[in-house]
PDB file of C-alpha atoms in Angstrom:
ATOM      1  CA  UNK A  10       1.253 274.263 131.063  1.00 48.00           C
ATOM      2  CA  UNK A  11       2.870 271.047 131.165  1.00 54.00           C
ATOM      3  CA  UNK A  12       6.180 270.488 131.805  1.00 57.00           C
ATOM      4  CA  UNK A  13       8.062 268.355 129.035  1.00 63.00           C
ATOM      5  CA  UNK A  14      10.565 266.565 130.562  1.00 71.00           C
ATOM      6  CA  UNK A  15      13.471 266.436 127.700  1.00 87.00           C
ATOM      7  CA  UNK A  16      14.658 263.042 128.089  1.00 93.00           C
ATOM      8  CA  UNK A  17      18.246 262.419 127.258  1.00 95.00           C
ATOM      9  CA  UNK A  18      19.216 258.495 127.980  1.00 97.00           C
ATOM     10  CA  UNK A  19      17.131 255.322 127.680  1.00 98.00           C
ATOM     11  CA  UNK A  20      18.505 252.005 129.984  1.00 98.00           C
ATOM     12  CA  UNK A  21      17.198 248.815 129.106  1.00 98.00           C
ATOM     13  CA  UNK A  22      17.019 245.426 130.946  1.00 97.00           C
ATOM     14  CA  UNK A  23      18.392 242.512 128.234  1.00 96.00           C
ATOM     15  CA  UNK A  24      16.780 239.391 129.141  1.00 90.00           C
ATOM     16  CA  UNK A  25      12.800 239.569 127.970  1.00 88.00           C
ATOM     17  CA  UNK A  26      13.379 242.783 126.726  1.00 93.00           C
ATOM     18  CA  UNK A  27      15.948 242.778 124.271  1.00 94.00           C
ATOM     19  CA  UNK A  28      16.730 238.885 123.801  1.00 92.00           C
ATOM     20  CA  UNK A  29      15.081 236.042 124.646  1.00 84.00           C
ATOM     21  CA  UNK A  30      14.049 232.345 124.107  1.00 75.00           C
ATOM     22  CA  UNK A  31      10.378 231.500 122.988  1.00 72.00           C
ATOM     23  CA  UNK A  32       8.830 229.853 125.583  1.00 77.00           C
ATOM     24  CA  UNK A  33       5.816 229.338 124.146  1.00 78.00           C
ATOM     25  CA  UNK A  34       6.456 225.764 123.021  1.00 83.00           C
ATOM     26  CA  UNK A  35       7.567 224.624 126.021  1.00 89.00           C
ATOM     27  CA  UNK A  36       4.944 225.777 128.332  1.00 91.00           C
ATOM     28  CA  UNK A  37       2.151 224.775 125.867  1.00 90.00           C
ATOM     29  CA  UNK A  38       3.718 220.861 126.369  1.00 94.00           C
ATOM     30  CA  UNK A  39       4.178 221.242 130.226  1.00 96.00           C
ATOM     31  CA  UNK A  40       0.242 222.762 130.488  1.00 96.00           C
ATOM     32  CA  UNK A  41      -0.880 219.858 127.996  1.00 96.00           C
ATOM     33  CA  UNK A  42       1.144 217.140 130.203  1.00 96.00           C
ATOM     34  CA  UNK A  43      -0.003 218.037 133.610  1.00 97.00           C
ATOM     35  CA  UNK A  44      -3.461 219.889 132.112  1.00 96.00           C
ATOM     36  CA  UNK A  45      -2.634 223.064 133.677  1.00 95.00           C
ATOM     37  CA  UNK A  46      -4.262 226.182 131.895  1.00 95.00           C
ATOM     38  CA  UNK A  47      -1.454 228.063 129.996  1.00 90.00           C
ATOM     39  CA  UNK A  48      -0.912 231.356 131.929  1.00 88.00           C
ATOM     40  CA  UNK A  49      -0.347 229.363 135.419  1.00 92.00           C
ATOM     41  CA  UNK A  50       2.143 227.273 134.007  1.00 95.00           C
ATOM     42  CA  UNK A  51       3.548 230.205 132.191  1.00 90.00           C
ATOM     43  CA  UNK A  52       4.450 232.033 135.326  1.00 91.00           C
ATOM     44  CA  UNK A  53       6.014 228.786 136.865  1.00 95.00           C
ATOM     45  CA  UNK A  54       7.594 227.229 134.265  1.00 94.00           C
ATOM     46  CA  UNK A  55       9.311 230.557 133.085  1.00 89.00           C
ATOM     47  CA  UNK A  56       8.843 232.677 135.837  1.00 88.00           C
ATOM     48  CA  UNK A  57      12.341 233.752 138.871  1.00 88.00           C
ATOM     49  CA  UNK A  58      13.551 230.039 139.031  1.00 92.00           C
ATOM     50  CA  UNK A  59      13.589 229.972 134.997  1.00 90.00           C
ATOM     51  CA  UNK A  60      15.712 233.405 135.441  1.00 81.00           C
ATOM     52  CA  UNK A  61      17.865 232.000 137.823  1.00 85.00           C
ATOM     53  CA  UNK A  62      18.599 228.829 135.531  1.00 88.00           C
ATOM     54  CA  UNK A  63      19.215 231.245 132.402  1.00 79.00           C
ATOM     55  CA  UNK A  64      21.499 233.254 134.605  1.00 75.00           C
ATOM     56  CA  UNK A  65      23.731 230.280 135.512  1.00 77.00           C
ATOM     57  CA  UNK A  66      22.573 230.560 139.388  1.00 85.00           C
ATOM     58  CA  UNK A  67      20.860 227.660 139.345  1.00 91.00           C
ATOM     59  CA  UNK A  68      21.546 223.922 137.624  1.00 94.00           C
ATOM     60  CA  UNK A  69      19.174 222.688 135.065  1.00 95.00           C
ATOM     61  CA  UNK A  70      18.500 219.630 137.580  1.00 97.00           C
ATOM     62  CA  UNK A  71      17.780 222.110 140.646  1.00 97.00           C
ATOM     63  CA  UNK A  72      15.801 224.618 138.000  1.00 97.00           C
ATOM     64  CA  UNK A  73      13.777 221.158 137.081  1.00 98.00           C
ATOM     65  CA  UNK A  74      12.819 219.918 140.302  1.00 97.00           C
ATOM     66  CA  UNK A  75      12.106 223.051 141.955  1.00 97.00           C
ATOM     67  CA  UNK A  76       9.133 223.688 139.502  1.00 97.00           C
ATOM     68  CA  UNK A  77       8.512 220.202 139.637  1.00 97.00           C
ATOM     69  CA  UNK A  78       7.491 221.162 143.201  1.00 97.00           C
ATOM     70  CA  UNK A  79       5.414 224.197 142.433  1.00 97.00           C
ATOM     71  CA  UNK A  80       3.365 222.626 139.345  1.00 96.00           C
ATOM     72  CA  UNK A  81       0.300 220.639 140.572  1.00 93.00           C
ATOM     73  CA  UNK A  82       1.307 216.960 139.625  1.00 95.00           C
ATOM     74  CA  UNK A  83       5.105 218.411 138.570  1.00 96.00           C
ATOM     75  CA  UNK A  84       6.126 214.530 139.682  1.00 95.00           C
ATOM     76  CA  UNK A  85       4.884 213.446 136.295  1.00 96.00           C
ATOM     77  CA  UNK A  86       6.861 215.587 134.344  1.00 96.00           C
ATOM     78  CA  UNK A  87       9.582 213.384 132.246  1.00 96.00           C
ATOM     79  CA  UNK A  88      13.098 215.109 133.145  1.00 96.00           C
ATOM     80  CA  UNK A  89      14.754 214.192 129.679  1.00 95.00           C
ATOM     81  CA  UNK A  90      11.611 215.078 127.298  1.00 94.00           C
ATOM     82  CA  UNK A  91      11.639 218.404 129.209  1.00 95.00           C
ATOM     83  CA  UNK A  92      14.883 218.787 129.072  1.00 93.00           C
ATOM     84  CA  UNK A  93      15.103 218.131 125.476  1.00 89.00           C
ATOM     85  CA  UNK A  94      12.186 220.369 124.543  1.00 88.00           C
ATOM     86  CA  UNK A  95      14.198 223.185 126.541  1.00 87.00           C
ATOM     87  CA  UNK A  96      17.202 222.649 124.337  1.00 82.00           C
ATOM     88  CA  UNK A  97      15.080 223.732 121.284  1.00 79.00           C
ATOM     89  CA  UNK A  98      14.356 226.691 122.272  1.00 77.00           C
ATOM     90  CA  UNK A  99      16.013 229.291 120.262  1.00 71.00           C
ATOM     91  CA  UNK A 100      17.510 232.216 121.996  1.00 76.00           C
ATOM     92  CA  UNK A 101      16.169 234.966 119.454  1.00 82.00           C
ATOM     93  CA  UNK A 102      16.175 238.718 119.222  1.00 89.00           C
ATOM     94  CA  UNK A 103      13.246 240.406 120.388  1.00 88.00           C
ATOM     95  CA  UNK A 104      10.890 243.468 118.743  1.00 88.00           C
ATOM     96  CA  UNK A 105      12.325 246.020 120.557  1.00 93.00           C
ATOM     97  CA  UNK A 106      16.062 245.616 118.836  1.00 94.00           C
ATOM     98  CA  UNK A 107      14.324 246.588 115.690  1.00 93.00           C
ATOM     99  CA  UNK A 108      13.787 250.356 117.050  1.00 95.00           C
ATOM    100  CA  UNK A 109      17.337 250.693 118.098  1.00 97.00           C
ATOM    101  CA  UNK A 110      19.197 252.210 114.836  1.00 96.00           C
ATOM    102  CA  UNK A 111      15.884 254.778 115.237  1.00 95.00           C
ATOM    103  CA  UNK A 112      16.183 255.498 118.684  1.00 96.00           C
ATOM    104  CA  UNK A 113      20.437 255.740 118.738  1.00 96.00           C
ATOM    105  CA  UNK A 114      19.590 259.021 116.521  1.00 95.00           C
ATOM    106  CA  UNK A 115      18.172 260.906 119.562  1.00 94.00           C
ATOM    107  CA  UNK A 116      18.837 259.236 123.020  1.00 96.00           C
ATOM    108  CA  UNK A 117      22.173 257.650 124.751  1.00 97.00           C
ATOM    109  CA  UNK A 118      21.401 254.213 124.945  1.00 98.00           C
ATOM    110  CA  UNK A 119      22.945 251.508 127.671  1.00 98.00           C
ATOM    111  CA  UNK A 120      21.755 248.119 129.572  1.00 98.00           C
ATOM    112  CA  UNK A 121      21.500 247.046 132.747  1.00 98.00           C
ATOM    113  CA  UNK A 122      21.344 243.889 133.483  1.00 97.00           C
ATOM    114  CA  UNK A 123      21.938 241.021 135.964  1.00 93.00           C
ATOM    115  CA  UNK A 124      24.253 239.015 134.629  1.00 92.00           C
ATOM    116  CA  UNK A 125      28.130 238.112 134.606  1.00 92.00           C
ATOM    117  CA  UNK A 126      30.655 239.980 132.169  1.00 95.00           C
ATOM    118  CA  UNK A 127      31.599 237.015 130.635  1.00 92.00           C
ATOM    119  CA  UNK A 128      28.121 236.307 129.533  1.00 91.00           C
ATOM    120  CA  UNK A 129      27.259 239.727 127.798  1.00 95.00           C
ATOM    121  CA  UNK A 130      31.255 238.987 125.869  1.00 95.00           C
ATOM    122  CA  UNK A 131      29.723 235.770 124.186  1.00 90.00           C
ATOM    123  CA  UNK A 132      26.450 237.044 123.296  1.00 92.00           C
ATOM    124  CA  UNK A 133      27.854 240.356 122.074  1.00 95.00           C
ATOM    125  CA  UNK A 134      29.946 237.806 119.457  1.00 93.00           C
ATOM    126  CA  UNK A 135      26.035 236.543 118.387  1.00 89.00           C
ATOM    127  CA  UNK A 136      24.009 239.721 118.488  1.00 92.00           C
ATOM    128  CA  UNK A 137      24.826 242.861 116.420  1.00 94.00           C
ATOM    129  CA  UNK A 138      22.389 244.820 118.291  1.00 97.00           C
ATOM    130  CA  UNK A 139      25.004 245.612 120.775  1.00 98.00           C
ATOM    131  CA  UNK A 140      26.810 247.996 118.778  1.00 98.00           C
ATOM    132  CA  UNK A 141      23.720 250.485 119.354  1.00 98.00           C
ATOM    133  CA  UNK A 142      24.672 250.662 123.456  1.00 98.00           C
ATOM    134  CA  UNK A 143      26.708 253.037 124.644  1.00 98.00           C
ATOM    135  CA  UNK A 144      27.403 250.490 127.647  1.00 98.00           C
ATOM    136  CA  UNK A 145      26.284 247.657 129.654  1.00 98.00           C
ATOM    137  CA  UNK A 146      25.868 247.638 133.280  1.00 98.00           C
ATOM    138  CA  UNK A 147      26.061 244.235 134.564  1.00 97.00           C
ATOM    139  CA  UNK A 148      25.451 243.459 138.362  1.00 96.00           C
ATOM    140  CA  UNK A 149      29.183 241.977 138.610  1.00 96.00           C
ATOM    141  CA  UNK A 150      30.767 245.120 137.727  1.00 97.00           C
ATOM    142  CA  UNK A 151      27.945 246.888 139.907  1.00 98.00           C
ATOM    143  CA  UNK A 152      28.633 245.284 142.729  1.00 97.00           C
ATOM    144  CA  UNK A 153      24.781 244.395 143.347  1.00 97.00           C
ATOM    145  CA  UNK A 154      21.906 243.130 141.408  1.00 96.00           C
ATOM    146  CA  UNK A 155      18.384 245.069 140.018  1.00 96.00           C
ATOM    147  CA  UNK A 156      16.482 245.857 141.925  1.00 96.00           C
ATOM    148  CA  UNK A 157      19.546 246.960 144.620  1.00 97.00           C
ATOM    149  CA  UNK A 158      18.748 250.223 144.348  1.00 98.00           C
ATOM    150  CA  UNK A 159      22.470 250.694 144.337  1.00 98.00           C
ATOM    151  CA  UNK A 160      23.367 249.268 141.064  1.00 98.00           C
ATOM    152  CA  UNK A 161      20.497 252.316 139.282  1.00 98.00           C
ATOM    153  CA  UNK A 162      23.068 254.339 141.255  1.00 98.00           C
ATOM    154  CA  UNK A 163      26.141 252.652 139.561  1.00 98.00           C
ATOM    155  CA  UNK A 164      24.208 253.162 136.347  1.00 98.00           C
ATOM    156  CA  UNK A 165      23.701 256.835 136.408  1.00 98.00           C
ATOM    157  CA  UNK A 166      27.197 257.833 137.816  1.00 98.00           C
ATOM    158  CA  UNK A 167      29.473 255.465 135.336  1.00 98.00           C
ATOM    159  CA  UNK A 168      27.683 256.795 131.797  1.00 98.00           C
ATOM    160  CA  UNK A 169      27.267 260.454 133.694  1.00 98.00           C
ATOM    161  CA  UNK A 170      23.333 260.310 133.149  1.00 98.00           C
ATOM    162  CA  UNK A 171      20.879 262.366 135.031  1.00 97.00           C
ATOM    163  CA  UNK A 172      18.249 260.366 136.580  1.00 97.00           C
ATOM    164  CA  UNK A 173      14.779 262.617 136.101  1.00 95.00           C
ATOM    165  CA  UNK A 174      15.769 262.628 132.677  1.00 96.00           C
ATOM    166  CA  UNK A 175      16.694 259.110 132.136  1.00 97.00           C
ATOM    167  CA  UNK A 176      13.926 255.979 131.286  1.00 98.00           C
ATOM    168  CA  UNK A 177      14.595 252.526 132.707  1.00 98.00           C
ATOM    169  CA  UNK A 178      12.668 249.850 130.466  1.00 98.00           C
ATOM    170  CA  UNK A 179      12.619 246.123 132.618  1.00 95.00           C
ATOM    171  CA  UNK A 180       9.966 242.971 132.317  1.00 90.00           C
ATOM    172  CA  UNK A 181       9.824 243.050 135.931  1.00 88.00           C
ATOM    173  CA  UNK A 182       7.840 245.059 137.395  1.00 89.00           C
ATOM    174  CA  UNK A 183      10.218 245.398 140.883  1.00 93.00           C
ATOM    175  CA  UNK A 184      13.054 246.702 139.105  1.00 96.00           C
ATOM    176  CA  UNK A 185      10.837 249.225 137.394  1.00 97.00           C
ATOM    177  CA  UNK A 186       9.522 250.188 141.053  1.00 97.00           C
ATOM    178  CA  UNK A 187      13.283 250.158 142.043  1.00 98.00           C
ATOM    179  CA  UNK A 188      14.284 252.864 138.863  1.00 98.00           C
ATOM    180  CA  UNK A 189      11.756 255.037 140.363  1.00 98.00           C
ATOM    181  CA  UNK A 190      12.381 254.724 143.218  1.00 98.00           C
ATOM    182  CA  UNK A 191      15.638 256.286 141.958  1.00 98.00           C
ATOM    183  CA  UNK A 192      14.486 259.298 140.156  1.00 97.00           C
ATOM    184  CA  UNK A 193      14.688 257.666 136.540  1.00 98.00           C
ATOM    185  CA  UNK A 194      11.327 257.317 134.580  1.00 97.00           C
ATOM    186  CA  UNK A 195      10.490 253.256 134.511  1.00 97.00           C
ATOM    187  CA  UNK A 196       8.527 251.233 132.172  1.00 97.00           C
ATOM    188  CA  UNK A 197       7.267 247.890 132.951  1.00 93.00           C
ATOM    189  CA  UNK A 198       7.608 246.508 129.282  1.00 92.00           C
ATOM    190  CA  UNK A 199       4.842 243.650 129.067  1.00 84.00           C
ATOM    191  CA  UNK A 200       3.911 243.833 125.174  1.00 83.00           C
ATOM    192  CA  UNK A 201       5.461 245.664 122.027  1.00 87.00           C
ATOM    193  CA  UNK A 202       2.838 246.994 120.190  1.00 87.00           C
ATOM    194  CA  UNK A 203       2.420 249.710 123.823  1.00 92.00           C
ATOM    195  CA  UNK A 204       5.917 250.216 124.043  1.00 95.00           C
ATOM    196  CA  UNK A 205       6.053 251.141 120.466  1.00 94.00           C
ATOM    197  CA  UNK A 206       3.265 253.671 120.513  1.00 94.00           C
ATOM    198  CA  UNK A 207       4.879 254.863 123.665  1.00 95.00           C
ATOM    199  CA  UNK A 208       8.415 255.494 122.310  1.00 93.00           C
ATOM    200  CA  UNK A 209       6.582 257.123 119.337  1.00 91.00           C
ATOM    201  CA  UNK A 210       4.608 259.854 121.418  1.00 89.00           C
ATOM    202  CA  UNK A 211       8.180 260.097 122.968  1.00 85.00           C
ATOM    203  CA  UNK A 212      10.101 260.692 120.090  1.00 83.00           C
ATOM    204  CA  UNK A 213       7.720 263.189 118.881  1.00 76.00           C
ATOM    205  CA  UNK A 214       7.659 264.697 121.978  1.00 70.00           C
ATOM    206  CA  UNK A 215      11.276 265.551 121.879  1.00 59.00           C
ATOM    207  CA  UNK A 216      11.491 266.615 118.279  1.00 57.00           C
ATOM    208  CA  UNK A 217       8.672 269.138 118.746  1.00 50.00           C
TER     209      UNK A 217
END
């Protein structure tokens, strides 16, 4: 007999799971420039430093020249085309906001994510997603950032969530480890189409 776990909450990460920018254009030019196949470049061009620079940590200048320094050739990258072609980019809302309204019916929803307070103010004036979370957890209120194990901590005591019966969706795979690691369920989200099939085995699950 297997043992249904009934699960109550569902925490998501924001950036790459809920919103993001599509990158595609810009790492198609950068692989084209320096004729580096796609995927590599992906994983430099948008990869921590590219986190770090949407996070505010790091200056587009310092962002630029440190993969500069990781991309085979990176010297012949133009600063002000690349620059530009970032500028372009359109933050967007990603697949998963579409299941929301659906999956507000049947779990507590909240975010986690490692960002500043400030930050999740403005973008709650863009995106009208937010109204579906019951919170957001950023690592300045926290204290720490993913994957601290002590802001999953913060997470579960401040909405009053049980951990073995709470799931932790991320992008990265070591804050997924670190939600584990914790006693919540963790999903590394890498594509929609799986995470939609999962969330409907889920849902049925429950409602059985």
């Amino acid at each position: 007999q297997l043992m249904i776990i009934e699960y109550k909450t569902i925490f998501f990460d924001l950036f790459g799971v809920l919103i993001g920018r599509d990158e595609t254009s810009i790492v198609r030019y950068v692989s084209k420039e320096l004729d580096i196949p796609f995927y590599q470049t992906r994983e430099i061009v948008t990869g921590e430093n590219y986190m770090r620079f949407v996070r505010l940590e790091l200056s587009f200048d310092q962002y630029f020249q440190k993969i500069q320094y990781q991309l085979v050739n990176g010297d012949k990258l133009n600063r002000n085309d690349f620059l530009s072609r970032l500028q372009q980019q359109e933050m967007g809302i990603l697949p998963i906001a579409s299941l929301l309204p659906g999956l507000k019916k049947q779990f507590n929803l909240h975010i986690i994510s490692n960002t500043v307070n400030s930050h999740i103010n403005s973008l709650k004036m863009k995106f009208d997603f937010f109204k579906y979370f019951d919170s957001v957890i950023t690592s300045e209120s926290a204290g720490v950032s993913k994957p601290n194990n002590e802001i999953f901590k913060y997470a579960l005591s401040i909405t009053g969530s049980v951990a073995d019966s709470s799931i932790f969706v991320d992008d990265a795979s070591e804050n997924v480890k670190a939600a584990n690691r914790n006693g919540m369920h963790g999903y590394h989200y890498t594509q929609f189409e799986d995470f939609e099939n999962y969330i409907s085995k889920l849902m049925n699950d429950t409602s059985s």
